[in-house]
Coordinates of C-alpha atoms and ligand atoms in Angstrom, one line a residue:
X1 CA 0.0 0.0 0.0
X2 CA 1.3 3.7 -0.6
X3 CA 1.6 5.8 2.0
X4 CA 1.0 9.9 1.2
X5 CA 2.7 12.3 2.2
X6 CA 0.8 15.3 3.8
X7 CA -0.1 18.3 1.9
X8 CA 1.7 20.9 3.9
X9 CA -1.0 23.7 2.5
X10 CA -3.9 24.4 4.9
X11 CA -6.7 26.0 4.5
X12 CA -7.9 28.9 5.9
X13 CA -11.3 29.3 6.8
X14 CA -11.7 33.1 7.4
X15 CA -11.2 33.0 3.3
X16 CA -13.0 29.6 2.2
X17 CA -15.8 30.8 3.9
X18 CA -16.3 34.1 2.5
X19 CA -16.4 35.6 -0.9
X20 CA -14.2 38.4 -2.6
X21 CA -16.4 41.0 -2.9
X22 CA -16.0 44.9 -2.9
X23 CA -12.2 44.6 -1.9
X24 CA -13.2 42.8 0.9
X25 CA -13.5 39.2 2.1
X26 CA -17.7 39.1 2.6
X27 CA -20.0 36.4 4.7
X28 CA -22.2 34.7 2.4
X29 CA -25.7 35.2 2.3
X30 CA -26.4 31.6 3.4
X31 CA -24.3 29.4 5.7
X32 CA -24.5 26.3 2.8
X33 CA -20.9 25.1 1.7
X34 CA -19.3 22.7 -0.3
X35 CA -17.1 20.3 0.4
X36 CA -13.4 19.9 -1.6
X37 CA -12.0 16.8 -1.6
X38 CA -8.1 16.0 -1.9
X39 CA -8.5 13.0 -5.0
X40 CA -4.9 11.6 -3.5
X41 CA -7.2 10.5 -0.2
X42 CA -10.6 11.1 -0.8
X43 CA -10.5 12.9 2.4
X44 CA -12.6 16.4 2.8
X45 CA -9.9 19.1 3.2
X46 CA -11.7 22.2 2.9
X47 CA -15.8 23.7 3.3
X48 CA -16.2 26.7 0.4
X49 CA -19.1 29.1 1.2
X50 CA -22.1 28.0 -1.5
X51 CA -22.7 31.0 -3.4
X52 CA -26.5 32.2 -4.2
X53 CA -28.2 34.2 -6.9
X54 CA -28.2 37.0 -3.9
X55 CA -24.4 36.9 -3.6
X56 CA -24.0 37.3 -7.4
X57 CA -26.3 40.3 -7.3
X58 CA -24.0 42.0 -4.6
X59 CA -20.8 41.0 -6.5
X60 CA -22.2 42.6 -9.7
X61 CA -23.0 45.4 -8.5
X62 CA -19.7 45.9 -6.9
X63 CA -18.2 45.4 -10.4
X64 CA -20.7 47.6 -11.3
X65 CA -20.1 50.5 -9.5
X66 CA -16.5 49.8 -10.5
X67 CA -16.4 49.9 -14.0
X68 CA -16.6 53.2 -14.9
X69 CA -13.6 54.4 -12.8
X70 CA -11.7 51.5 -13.7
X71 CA -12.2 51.5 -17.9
X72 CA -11.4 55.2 -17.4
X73 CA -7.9 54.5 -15.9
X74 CA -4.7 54.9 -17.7
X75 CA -3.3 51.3 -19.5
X76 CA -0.2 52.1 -17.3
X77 CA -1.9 52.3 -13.9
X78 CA -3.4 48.9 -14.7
X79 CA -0.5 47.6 -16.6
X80 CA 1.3 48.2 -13.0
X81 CA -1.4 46.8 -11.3
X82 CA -0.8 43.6 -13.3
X83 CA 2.8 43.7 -12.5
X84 CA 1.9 43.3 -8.8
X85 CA -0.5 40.4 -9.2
X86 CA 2.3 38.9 -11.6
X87 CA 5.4 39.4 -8.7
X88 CA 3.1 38.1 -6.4
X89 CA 2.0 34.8 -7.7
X90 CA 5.7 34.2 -8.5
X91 CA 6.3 35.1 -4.5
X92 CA 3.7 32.7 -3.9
X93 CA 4.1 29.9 -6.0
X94 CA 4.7 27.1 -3.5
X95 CA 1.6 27.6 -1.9
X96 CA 0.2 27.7 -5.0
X97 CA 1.3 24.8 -6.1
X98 CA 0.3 23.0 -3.0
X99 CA -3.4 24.8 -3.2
X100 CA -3.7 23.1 -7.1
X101 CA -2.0 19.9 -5.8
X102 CA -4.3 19.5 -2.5
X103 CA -7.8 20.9 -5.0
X104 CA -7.5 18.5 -8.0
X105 CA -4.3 15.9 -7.3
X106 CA -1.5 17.6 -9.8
X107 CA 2.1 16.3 -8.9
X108 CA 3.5 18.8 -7.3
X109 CA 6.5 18.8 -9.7
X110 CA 3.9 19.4 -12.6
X111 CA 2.0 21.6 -10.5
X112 CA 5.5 23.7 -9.9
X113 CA 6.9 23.6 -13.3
X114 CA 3.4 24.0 -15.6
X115 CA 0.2 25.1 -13.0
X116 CA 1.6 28.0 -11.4
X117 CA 4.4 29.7 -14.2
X118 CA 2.3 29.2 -17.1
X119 CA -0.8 30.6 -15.0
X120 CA 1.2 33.6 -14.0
X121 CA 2.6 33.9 -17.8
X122 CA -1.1 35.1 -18.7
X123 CA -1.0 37.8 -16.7
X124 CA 2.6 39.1 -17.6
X125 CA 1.7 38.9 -21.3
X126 CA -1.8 40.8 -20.2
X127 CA 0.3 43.8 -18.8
X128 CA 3.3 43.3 -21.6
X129 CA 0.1 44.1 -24.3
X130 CA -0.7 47.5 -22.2
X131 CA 2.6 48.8 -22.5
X132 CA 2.1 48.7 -27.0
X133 CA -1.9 48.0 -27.5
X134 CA -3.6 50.4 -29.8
X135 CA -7.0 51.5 -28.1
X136 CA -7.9 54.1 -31.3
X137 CA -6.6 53.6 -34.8
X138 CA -8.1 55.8 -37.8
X139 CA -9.9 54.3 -41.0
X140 CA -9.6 57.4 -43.0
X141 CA -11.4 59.7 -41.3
X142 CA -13.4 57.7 -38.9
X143 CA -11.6 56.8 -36.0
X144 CA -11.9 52.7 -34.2
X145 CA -11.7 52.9 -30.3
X146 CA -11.7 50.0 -28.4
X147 CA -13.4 50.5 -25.5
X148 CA -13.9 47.5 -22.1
X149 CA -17.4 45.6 -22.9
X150 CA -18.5 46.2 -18.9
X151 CA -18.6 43.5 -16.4
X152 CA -17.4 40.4 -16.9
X153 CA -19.0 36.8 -15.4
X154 CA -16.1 34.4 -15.7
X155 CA -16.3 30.4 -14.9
X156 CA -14.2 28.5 -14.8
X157 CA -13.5 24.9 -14.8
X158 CA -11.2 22.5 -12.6
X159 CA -8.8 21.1 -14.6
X160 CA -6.2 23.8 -14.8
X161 CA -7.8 25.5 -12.2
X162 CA -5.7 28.9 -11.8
X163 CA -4.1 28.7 -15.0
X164 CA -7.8 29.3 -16.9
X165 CA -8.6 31.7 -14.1
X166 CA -5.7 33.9 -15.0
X167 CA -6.5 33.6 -18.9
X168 CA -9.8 35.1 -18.2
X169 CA -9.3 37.6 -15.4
X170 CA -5.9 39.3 -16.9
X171 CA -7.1 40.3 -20.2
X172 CA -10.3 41.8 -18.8
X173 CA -9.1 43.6 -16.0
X174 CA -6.5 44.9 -18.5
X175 CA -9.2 45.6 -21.1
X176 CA -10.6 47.9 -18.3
X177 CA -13.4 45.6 -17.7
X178 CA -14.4 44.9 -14.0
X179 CA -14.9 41.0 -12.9
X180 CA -16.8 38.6 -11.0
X181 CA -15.3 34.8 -10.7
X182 CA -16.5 31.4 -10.2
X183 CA -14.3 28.9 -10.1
X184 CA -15.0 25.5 -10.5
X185 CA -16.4 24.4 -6.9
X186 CA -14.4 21.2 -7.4
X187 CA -11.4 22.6 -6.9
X188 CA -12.2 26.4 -5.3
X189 CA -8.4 26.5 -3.2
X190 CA -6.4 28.3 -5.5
X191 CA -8.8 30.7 -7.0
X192 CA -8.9 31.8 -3.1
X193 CA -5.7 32.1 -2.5
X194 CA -5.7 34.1 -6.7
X195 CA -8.3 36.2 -4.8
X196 CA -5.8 36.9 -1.8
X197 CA -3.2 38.3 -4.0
X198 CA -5.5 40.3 -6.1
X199 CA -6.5 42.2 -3.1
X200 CA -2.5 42.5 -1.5
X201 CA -2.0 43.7 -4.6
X202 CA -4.5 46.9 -4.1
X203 CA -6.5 46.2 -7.3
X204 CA -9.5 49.0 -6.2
X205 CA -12.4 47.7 -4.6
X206 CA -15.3 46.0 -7.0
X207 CA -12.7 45.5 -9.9
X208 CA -12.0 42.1 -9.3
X209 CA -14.9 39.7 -7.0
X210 CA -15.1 36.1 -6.4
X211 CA -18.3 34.0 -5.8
X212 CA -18.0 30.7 -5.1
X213 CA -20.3 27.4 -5.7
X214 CA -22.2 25.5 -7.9
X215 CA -22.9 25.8 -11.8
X216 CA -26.6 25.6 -11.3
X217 CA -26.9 28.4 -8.8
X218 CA -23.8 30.5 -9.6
X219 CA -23.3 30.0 -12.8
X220 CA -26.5 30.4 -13.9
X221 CA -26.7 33.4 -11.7
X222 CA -24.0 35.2 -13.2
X223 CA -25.2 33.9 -17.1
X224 CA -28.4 35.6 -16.6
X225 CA -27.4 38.2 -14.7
X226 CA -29.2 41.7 -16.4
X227 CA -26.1 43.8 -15.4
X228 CA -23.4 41.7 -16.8
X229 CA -22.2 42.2 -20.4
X230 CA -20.3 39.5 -21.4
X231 CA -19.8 35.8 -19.8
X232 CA -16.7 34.1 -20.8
X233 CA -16.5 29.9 -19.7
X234 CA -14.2 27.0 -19.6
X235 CA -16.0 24.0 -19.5
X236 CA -18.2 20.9 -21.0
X237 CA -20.2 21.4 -23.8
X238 CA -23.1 21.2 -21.5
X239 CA -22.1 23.7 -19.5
X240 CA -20.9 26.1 -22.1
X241 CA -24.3 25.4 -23.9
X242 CA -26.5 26.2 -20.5
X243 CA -24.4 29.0 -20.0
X244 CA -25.3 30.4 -23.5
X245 CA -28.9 29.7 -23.0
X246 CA -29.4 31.5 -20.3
X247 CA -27.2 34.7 -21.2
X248 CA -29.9 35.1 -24.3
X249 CA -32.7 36.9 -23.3
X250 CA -29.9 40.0 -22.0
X251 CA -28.2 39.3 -25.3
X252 CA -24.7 39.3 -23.6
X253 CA -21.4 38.5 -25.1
X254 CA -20.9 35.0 -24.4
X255 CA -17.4 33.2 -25.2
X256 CA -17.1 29.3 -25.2
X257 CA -14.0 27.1 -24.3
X258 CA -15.2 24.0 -24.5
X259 CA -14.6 20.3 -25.0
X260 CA -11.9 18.6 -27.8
X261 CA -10.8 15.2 -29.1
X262 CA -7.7 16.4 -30.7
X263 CA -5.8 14.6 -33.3
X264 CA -1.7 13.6 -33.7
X265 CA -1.4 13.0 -37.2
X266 CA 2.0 11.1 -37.7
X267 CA 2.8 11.5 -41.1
X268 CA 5.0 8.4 -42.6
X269 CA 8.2 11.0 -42.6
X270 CA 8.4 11.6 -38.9
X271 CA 10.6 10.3 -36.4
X272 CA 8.6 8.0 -34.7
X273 CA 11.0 7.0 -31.9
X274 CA 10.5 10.2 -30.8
X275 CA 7.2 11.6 -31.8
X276 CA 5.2 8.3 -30.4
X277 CA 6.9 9.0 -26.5
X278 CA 5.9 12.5 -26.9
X279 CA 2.8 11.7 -28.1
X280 CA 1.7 9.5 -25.6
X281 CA 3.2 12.2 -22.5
X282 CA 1.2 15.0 -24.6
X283 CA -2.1 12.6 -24.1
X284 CA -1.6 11.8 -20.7
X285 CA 0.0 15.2 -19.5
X286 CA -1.9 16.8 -16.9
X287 CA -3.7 13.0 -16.7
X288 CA -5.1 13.7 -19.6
X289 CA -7.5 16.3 -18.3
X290 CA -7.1 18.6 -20.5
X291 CA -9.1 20.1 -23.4
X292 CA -6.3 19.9 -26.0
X293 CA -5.4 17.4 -24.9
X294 CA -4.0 14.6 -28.3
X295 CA -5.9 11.9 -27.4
X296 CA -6.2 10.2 -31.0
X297 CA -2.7 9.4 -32.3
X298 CA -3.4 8.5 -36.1
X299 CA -0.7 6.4 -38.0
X300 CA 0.2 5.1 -41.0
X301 CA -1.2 1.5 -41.0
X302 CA 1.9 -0.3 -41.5
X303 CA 3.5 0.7 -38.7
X304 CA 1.0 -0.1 -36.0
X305 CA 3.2 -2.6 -34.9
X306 CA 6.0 -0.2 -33.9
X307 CA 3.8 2.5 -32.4
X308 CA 2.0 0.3 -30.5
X309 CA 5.3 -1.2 -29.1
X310 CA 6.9 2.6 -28.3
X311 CA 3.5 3.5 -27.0
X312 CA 3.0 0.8 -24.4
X313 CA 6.1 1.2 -23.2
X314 CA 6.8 5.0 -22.9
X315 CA 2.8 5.0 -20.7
X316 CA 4.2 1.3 -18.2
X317 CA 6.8 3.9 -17.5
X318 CA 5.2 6.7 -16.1
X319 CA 5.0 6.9 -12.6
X320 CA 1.3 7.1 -11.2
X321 CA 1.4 8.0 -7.5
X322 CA 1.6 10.2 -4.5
X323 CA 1.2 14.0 -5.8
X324 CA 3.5 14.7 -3.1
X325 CA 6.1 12.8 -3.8
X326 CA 8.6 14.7 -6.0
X327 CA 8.8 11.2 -8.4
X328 CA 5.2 11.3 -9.6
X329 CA 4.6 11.8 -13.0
X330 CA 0.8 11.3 -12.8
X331 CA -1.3 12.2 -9.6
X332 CA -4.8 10.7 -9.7
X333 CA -7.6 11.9 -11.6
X334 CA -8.8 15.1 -10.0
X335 CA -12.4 14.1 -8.8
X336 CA -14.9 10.6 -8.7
X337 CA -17.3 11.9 -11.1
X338 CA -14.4 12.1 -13.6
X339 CA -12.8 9.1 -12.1
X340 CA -15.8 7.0 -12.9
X341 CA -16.4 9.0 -16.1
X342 CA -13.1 7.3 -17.7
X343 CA -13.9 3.9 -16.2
X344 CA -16.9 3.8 -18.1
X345 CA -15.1 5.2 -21.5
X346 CA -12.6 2.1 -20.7
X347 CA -15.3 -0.4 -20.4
X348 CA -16.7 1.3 -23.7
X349 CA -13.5 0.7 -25.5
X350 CA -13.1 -2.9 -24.6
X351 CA -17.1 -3.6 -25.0
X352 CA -16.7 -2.4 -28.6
X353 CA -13.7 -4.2 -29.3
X354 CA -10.6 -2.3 -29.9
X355 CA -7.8 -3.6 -28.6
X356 CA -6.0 -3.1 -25.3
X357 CA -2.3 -2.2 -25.6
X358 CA -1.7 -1.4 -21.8
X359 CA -3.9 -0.5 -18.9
X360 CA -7.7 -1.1 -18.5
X361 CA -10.0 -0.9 -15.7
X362 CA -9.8 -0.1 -12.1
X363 CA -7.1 2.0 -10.0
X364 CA -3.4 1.5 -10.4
X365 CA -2.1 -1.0 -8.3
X366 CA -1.1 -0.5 -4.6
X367 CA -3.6 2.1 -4.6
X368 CA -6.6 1.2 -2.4
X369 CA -8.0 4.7 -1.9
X370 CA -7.2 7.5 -4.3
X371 CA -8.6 8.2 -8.1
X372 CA -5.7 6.4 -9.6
X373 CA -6.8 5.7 -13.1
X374 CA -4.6 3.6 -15.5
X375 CA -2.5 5.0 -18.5
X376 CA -4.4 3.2 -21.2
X377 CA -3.9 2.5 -24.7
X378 CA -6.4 1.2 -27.3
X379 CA -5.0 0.4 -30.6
X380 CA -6.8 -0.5 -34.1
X381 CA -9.5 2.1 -32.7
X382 CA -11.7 2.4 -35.6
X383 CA -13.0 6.7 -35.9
X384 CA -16.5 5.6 -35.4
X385 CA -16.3 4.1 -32.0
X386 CA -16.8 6.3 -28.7
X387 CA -14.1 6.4 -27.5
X388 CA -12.7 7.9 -30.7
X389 CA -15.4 10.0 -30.7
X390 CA -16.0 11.5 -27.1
X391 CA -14.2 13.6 -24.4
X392 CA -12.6 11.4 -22.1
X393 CA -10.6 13.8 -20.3
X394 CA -8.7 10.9 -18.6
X395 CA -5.5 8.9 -19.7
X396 CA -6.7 7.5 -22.4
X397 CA -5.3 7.5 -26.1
X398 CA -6.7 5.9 -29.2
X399 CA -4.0 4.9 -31.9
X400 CA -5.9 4.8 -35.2
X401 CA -4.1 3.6 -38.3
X402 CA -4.7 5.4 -41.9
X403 CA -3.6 4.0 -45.7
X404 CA -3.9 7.4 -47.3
X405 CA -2.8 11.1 -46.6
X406 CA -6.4 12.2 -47.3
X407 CA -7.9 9.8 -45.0
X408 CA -5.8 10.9 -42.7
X409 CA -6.6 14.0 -42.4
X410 CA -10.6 13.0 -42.7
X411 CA -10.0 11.0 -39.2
X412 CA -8.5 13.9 -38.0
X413 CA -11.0 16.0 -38.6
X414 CA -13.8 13.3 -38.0
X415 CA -15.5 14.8 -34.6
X416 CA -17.5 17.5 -33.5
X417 CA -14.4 19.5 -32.0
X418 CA -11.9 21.4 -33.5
X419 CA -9.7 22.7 -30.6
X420 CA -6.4 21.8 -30.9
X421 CA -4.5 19.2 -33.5
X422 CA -0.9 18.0 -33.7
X423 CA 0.8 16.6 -37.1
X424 CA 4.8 15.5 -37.2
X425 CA 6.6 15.5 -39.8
X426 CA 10.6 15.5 -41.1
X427 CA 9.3 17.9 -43.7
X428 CA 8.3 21.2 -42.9
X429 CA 6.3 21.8 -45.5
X430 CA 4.5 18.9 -45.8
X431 CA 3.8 19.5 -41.9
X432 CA 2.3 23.2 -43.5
X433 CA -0.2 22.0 -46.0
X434 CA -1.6 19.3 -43.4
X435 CA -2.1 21.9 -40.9
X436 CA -4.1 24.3 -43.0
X437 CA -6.5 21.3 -44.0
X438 CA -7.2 20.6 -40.5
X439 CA -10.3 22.5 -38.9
X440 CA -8.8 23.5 -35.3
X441 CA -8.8 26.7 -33.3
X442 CA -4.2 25.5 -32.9
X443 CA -2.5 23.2 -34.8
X444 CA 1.1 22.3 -33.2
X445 CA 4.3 21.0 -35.6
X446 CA 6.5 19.0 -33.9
X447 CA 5.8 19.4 -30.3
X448 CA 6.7 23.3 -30.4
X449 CA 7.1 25.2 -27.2
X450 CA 4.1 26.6 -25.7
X451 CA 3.2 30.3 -27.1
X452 CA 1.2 32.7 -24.4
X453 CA 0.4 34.5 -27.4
X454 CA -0.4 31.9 -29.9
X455 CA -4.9 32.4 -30.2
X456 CA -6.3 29.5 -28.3
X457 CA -10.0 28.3 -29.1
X458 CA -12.6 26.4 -31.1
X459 CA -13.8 25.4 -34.4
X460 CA -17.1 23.8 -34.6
X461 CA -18.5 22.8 -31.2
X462 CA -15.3 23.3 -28.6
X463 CA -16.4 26.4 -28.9
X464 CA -16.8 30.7 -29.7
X465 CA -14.3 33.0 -29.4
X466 CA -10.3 32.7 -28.2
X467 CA -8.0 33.2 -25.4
X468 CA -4.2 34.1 -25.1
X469 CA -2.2 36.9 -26.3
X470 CA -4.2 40.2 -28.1
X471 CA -7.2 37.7 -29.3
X472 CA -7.9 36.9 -26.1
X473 CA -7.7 40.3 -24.9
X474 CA -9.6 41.7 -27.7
X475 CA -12.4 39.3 -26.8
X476 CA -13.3 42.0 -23.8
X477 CA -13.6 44.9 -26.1
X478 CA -16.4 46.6 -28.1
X479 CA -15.4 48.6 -30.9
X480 CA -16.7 52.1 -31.5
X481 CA -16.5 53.9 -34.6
X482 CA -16.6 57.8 -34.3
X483 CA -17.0 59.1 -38.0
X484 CA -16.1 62.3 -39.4
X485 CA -13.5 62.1 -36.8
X486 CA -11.1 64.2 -38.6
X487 CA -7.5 63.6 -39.7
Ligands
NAD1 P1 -18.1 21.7 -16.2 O1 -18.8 22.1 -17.4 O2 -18.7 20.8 -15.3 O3 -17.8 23.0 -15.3 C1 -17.1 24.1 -15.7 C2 -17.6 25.3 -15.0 O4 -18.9 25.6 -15.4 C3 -17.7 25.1 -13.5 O5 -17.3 26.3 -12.8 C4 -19.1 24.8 -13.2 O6 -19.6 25.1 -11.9 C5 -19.8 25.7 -14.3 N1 -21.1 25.2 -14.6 C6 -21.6 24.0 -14.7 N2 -22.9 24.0 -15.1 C7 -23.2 25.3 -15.2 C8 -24.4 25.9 -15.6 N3 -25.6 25.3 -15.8 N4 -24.4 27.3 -15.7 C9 -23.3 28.0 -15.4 N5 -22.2 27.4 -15.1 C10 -22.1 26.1 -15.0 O7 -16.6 21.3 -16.6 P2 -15.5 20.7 -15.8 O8 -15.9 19.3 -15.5 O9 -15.2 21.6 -14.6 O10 -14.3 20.8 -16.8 C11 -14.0 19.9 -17.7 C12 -14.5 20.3 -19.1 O11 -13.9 21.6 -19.4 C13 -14.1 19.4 -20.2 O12 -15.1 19.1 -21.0 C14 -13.0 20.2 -20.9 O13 -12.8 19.8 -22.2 C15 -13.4 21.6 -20.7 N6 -12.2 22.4 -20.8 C16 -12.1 23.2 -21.9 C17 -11.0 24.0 -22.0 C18 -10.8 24.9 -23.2 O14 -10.1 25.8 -23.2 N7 -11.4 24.6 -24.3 C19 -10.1 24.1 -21.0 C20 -10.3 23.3 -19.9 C21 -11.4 22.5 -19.8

């Protein structure tokens, strides 16, 4: 049996039990809370304050009474504002790190290296865009402002919990927009302790608030909400479509990150001995809980053999453990809902007959306690099958084999996402033409660094709209055309 080793974070309840609201840390209007649960244990760590319609009207109107000082401020003063939040996540990045780890079971390695610096990267390229952004550029004689849209309802989802927080709540502040937050009430730790920082940095009161608890009463709260302008979610495709729904009737802005099957189209060229390991650590990265994630690897047919081979044995040698131990490659899955949601997509893939390459069903050895799903591997996957077809959001990868370049590129684009592809290739060119026949939001040659200012968002149904870099930020602005301007 392993044994884990403590979370040294520890949570404290004058914040979890409150909301961020007005500059100030706020008692709910109901005593309800929510429980968060650490996935290592399945052990309650933590109560969060359950959030009403009542609490969103008091946030929004704090943002409210905000905005109009705020989008009137100079880019500087909130490009410097930015700087602070930015210094102080870096400050605080080991508690950080242990908040993500203790919310939603990331190693703390990955949780140190990925969670926290790329999280705080959104908000240094948010204040870096200040410093050169255009807010009025002249068409002739009419002159374009871009002005903030208002207030802002951002949810947010728990997979990357701090790291899609700060992708929304960066760009808008900057934008001049005023804020109210939900993060995912799954893993709520870290948003508090984003909250915290926000207000040590002296953001002015109302510009930035935090509500926590559930979709249904929160979310939908803050979707409908009459005095919001524009929601922006991360989330399911249910979620994201609810959200929509009930934003209509105030005819609101409403921008959709959403779900994704992405493809890793290995063209015959590429170096497989490489691109299969990197493949199969892109798929499972993050346990494969993430919406880009490249969790369809599709390869020529005749070597099926090989890929299978360097697939199975680049996922039997990750190590699946103890997030606290410094080894860990994998944590376990972040909740049970999600847990059992990728032990029913297993059972799916061996019901309907594709065949198991490594892992299956059940928790990883040693493991009595803890959502410690398998890395698994399906191989001969055929497009049509569901697991080819749906979200997992678990590590799980389908290897499905192609005889033609054209088919290829049909399986690839063969769901009803378009968030995020892969393709490798020796040949550069090659690599281009693929990419601009695949319908995806990103398409990534060769494992490429991560951009912060590379657009990242969906065709088709992962969703409306994009994050990262000026599209994201332009996202929270209207534009204004004052003709007759003058020169
Ligand atoms: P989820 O849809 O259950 O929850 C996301 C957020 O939406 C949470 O804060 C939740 O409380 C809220 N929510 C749920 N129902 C709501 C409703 N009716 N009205 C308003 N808000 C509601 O998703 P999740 O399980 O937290 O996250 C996993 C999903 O997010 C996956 O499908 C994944 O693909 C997607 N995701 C997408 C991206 C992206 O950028 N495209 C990034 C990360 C995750």
């Amino acid at each position: 049996m392993t044994t884990h080793a403590s979370n040294s974070y520890r949570v404290d309840p004058h914040i979890s039990q409150r909301f961020y609201i007005n500059g100030q840390w706020s008692e709910p209007v109901s005593p309800a809370s929510l429980p968060v649960v650490n996935p290592a244990t399945e052990t309650v760590v933590a109560e969060v304050a359950r959030g009403m319609a009542e609490d969103v009207d008091l946030a929004v109107a704090a943002a409210r009474a905000a905005f109009p000082g705020w989008s009137a401020s100079s880019a500087a003063s909130r490009a410097a504002f930015l700087g602070k939040i930015h210094e102080l996540i870096l400050e605080r990045k080991e508690e950080l790190a242990q908040a993500l780890s203790l919310e939603m079971g990331a190693a703390i390695g990955f949780a140190r290296a990925m969670q926290v610096p790329l999280a705080a990267e959104h908000v240094r390229v948010a204040r870096d865009l200040l410093t050169r952004y255009r807010f009025q550029t002249l068409e002739g004689s009419t002159a374009i402002e871009r002005e903030p849209i208002g207030v802002c309802g951002l949810i947010t989802p728990w997979n990357w919990p701090l790291y899609q927080i700060t992708a929304k709540v960066a760009p808008a502040i900057a934008a001049g927009c005023t804020v109210v937050l939900k993060p995912s009430e799954l893993s709520p730790l870290s948003a508090l302790l984003f909250a915290q920082l926000v207000h040590d940095a002296g953001l002015p009161p109302g510009v930035f608030n935090l509500v926590n608890g559930s979709g249904p009463e929160v979310g939908e709260a803050i979707a409908a909400h009459a005095d919001i302008d524009m929601i922006s979610i991360t989330g399911s495709n249910r979620a994201g479509a609810l959200v929509a729904q009930a934003a209509a009737p105030t005819v609101k802005r409403v921008t959709q990150e959403l779900g994704g099957k992405s493809p890793n189209l290995l063209l015959p060229d590429a170096d497989f001995a490489k691109a299969v390991p990197l493949g199969v650590m892109s798929a499972f990265r993050n346990v494969g809980q993430s919406c880009s994630a490249p969790t369809r690897m599709i390869v020529p047919r005749d070597r099926l053999a090989e890929v299978e081979a360097l697939a199975a044995a680049t996922a039997n040698a990750i190590i699946v453990g103890d997030p606290q131990s410094e080894d860990t490659v994998l944590g376990p899955i972040a909740n049970e809902a999600q847990f059992k949601r990728v032990q029913v997509m297993i059972e799916a893939g061996l019901n309907e007959g594709a065949k198991l390459v490594c892992g299956g069903l059940g928790r990883v050895a040693g493991h009595a306690k803890g959502f410690y799903a398998r890395p698994t591997i399906f191989s001969e996957v055929d497009s049509s099958l569901r697991i080819a077809q749906e979200e997992i959001f678990g590590p799980v990868l389908c290897i499905i084999a192609y005889d033609t370049l054209d088919e290829a590129i049909a399986i690839a684009n063969d769901t009803v996402y378009g968030l995020s592809a892969h393709v490798q290739s020796q040949d550069l060119d090659q690599a281009r033409a693929v990419a601009s026949r695949i319908r995806a939001g990103q398409v990534l040659l060769n494992y490429p660094a991560w951009n912060p200012m590379a657009p990242f968002g969906g065709y088709k149904r992962s969703g409306n709209g994009r994050e990262f870099g000026v599209y994201g930020f332009e996202e929270y602005l209207e534009t204004k055309a004052i003709v007759g301007f003058g020169e």
